[in-house]
mmCIF file of C-alpha atoms in Angstrom:
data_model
loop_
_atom_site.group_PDB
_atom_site.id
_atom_site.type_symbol
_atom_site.label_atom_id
_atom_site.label_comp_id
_atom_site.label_asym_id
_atom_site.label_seq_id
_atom_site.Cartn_x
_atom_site.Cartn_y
_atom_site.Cartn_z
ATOM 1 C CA UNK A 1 -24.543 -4.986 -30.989
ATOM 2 C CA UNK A 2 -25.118 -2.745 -33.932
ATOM 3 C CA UNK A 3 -28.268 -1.157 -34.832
ATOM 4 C CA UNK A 4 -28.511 0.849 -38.320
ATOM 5 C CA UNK A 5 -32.010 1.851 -38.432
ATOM 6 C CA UNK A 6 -32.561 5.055 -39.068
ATOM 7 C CA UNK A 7 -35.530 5.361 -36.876
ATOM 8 C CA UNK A 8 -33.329 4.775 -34.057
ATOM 9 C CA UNK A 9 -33.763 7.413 -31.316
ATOM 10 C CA UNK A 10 -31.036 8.776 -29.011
ATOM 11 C CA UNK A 11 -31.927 7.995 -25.286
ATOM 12 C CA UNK A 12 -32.914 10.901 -23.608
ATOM 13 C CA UNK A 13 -32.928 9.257 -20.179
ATOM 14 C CA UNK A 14 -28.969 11.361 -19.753
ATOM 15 C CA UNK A 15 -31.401 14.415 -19.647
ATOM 16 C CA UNK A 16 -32.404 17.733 -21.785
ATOM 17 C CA UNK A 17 -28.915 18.809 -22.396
ATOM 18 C CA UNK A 18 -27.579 15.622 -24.110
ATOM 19 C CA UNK A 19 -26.140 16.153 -27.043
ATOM 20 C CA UNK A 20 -28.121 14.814 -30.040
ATOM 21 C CA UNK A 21 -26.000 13.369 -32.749
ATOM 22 C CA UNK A 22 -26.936 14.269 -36.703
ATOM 23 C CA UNK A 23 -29.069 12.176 -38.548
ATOM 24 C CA UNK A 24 -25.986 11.102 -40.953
ATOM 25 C CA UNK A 25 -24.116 9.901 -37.757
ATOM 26 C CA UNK A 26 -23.235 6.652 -36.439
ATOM 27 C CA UNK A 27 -24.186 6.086 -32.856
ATOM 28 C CA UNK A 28 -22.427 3.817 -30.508
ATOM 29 C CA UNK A 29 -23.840 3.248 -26.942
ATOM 30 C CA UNK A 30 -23.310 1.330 -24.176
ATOM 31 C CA UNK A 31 -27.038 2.162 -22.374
ATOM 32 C CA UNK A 32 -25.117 2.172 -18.900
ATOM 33 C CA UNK A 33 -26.397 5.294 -17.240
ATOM 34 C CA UNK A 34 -24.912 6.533 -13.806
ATOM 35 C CA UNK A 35 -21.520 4.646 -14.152
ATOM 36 C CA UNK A 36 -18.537 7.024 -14.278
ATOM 37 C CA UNK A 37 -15.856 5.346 -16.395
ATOM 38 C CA UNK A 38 -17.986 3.480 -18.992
ATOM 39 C CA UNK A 39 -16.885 3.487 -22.293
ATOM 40 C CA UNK A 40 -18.398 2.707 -25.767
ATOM 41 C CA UNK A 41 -15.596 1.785 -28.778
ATOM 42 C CA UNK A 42 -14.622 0.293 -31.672
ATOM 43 C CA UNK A 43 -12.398 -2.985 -31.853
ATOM 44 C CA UNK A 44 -10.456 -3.635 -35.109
ATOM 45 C CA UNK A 45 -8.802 -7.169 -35.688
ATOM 46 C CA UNK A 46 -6.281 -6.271 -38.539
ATOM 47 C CA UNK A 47 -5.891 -10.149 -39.194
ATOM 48 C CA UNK A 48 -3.630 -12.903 -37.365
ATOM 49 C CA UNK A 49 -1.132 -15.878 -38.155
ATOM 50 C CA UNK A 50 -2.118 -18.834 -40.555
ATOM 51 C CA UNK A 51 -2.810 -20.646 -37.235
ATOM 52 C CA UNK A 52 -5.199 -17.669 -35.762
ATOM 53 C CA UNK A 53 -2.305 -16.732 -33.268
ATOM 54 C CA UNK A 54 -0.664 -13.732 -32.869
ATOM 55 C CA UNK A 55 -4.210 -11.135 -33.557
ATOM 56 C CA UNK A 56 -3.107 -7.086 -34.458
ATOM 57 C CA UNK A 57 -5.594 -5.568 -32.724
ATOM 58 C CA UNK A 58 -6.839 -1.761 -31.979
ATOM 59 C CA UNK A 59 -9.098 0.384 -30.618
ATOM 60 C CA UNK A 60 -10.820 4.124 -30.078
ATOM 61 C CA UNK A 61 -12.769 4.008 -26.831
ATOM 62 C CA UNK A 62 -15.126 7.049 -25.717
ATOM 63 C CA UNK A 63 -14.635 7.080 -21.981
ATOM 64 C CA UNK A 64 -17.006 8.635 -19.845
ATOM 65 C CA UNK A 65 -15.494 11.051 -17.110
ATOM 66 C CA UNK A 66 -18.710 12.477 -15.575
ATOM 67 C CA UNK A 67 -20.820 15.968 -16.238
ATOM 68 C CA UNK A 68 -21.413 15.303 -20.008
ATOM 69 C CA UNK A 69 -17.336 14.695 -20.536
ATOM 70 C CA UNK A 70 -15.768 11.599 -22.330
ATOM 71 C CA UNK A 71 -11.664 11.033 -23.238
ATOM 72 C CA UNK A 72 -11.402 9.964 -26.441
ATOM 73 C CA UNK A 73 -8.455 7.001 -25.650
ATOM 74 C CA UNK A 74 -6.385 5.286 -28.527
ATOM 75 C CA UNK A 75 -5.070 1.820 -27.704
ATOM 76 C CA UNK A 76 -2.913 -0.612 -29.333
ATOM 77 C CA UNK A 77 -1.723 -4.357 -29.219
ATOM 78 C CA UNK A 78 1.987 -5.491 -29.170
ATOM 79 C CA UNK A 79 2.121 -8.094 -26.865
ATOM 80 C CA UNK A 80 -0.658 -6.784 -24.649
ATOM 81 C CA UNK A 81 -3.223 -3.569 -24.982
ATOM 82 C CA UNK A 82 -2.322 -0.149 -24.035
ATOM 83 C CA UNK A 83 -3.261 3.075 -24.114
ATOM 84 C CA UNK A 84 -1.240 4.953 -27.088
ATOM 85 C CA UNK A 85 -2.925 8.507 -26.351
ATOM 86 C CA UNK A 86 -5.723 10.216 -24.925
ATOM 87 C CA UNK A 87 -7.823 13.074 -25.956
ATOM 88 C CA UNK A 88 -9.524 14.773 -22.881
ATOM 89 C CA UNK A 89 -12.665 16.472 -22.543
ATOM 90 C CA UNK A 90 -10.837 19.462 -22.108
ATOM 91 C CA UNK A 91 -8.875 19.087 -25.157
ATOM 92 C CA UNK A 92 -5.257 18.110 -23.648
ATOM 93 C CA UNK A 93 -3.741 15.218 -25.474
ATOM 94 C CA UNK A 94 -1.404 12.573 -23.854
ATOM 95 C CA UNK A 95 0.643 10.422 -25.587
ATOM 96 C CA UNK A 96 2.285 7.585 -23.822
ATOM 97 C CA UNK A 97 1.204 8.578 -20.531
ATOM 98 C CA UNK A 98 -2.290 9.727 -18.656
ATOM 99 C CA UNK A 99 -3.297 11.968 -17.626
ATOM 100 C CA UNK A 100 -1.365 14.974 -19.329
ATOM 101 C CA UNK A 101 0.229 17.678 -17.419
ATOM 102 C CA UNK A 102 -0.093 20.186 -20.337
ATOM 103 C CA UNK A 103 -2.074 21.124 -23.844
ATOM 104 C CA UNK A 104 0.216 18.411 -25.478
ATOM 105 C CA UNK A 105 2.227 15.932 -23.503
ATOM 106 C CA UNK A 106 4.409 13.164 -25.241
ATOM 107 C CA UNK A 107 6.233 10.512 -22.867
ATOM 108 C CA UNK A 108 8.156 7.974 -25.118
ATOM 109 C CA UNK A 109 8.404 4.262 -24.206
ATOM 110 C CA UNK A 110 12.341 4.567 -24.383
ATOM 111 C CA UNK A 111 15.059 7.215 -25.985
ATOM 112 C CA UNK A 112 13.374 8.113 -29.195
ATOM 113 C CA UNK A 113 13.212 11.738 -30.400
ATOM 114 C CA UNK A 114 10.183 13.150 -29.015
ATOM 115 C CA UNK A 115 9.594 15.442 -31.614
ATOM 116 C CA UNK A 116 10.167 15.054 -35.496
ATOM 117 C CA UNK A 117 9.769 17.727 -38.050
ATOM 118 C CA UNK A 118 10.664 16.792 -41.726
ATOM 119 C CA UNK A 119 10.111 18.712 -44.583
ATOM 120 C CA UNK A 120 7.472 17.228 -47.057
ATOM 121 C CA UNK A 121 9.769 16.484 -50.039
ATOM 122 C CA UNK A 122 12.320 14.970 -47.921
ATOM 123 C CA UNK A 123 13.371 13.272 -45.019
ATOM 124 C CA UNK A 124 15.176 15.809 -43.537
ATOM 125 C CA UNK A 125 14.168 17.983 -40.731
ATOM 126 C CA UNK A 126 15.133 18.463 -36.574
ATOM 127 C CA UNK A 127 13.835 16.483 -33.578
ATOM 128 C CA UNK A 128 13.795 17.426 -30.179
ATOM 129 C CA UNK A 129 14.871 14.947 -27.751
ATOM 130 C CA UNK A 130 14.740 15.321 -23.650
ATOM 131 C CA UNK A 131 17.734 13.142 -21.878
ATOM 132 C CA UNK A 132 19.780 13.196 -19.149
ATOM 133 C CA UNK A 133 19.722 13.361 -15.247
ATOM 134 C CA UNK A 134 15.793 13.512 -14.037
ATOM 135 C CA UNK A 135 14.777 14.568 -17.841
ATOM 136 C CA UNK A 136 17.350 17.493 -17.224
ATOM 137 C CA UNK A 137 18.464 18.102 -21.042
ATOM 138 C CA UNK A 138 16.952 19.347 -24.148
ATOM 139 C CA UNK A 139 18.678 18.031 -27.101
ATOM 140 C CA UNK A 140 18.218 19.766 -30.442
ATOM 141 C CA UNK A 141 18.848 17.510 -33.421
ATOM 142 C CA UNK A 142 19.244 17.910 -36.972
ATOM 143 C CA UNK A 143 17.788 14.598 -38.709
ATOM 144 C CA UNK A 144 19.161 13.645 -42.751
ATOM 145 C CA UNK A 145 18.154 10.643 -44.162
ATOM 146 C CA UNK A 146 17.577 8.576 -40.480
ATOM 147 C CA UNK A 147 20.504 9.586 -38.625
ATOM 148 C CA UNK A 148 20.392 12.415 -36.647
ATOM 149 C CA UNK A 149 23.250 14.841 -35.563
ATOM 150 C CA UNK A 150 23.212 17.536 -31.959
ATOM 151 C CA UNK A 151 23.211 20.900 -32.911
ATOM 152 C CA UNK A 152 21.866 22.197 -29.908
ATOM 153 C CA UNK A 153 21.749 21.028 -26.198
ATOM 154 C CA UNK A 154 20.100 23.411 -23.416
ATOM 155 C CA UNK A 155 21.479 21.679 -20.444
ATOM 156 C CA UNK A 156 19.913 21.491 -16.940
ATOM 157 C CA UNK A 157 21.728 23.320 -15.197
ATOM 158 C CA UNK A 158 20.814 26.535 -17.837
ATOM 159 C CA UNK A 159 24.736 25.636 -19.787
ATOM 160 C CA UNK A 160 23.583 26.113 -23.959
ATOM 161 C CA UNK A 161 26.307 24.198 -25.934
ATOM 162 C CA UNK A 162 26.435 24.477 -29.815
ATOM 163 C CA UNK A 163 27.064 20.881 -31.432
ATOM 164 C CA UNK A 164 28.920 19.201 -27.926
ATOM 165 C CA UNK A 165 27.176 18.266 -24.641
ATOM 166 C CA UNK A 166 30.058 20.949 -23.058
ATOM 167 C CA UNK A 167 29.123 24.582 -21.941
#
């Protein structure tokens, strides 16, 4: 349901300290009051097969988590919708996992360089990459052109080897 009219008024059943969006903003809302976990969002179909099969699909969800908080939650479609990060009320972002453990917490679907830095004129740069026995190693990588190289590996047992997984 969308309403654009611009003498559409925020609810103020949520109470006095509600936050009132700008009159230049774009209001979504679900009108579900008292129900922890409701969400309000926006669903983009990005097209689909000749035959309609096959739909890309995503979405940006405001969740509500109780005491005037919402997560801000980005989901995509492969084969079927997840959750691709999370933005929490408290300003800790997940990605690939929920709820995050720290400020910024990236968990990978499989062994792909957590981390990429590349310079701006070129695709060169380092990753960081965490592998080994129960997430034990840190690798350090230096990335030209797609393939990347160790240069650094802090081990889990404290060993720091230069260019070799050997202390």
């Amino acid at each position: 349901k969308l309403d654009v009219n611009s003498s559409t008024v925020f609810p103020t059943s949520f109470g006095n300290e509600a936050f009132l969006p700008y009159d230049h903003e774009f209001v979504i809302d679900n009108n579900t009051g008292g129900n922890q976990g409701s969400f309000a969002g926006i669903f983009f179909n990005a097209g689909a097969d000749t035959d309609g099969s096959k739909v890309g699909t995503a979405r940006i969800t405001a969740e509500e988590t109780g005491n005037y908080k919402a997560d801000l939650i980005f989901s995509t479609r492969n084969t079927s919708f997840t959750q691709k990060m999370r933005i929490k009320a408290d300003g800790k972002v997940a990605i690939g996992l929920n709820p995050p453990l720290a400020q910024l917490h990236i968990k990978p679907p499989s062994n792909i360089p957590q981390l990429l830095l590349e310079q701006s004129n070129a695709a060169h740069g380092y990753s960081l990459f965490q592998d080994g026995p129960n997430g034990g190693h840190l690798k350090f990588r230096r990335h030209v052109d797609g393939s990347e190289t160790q240069t650094l590996l802090l081990r889990s047992d404290g060993g720091l080897c230069f260019g070799t997984d050997n202390a």
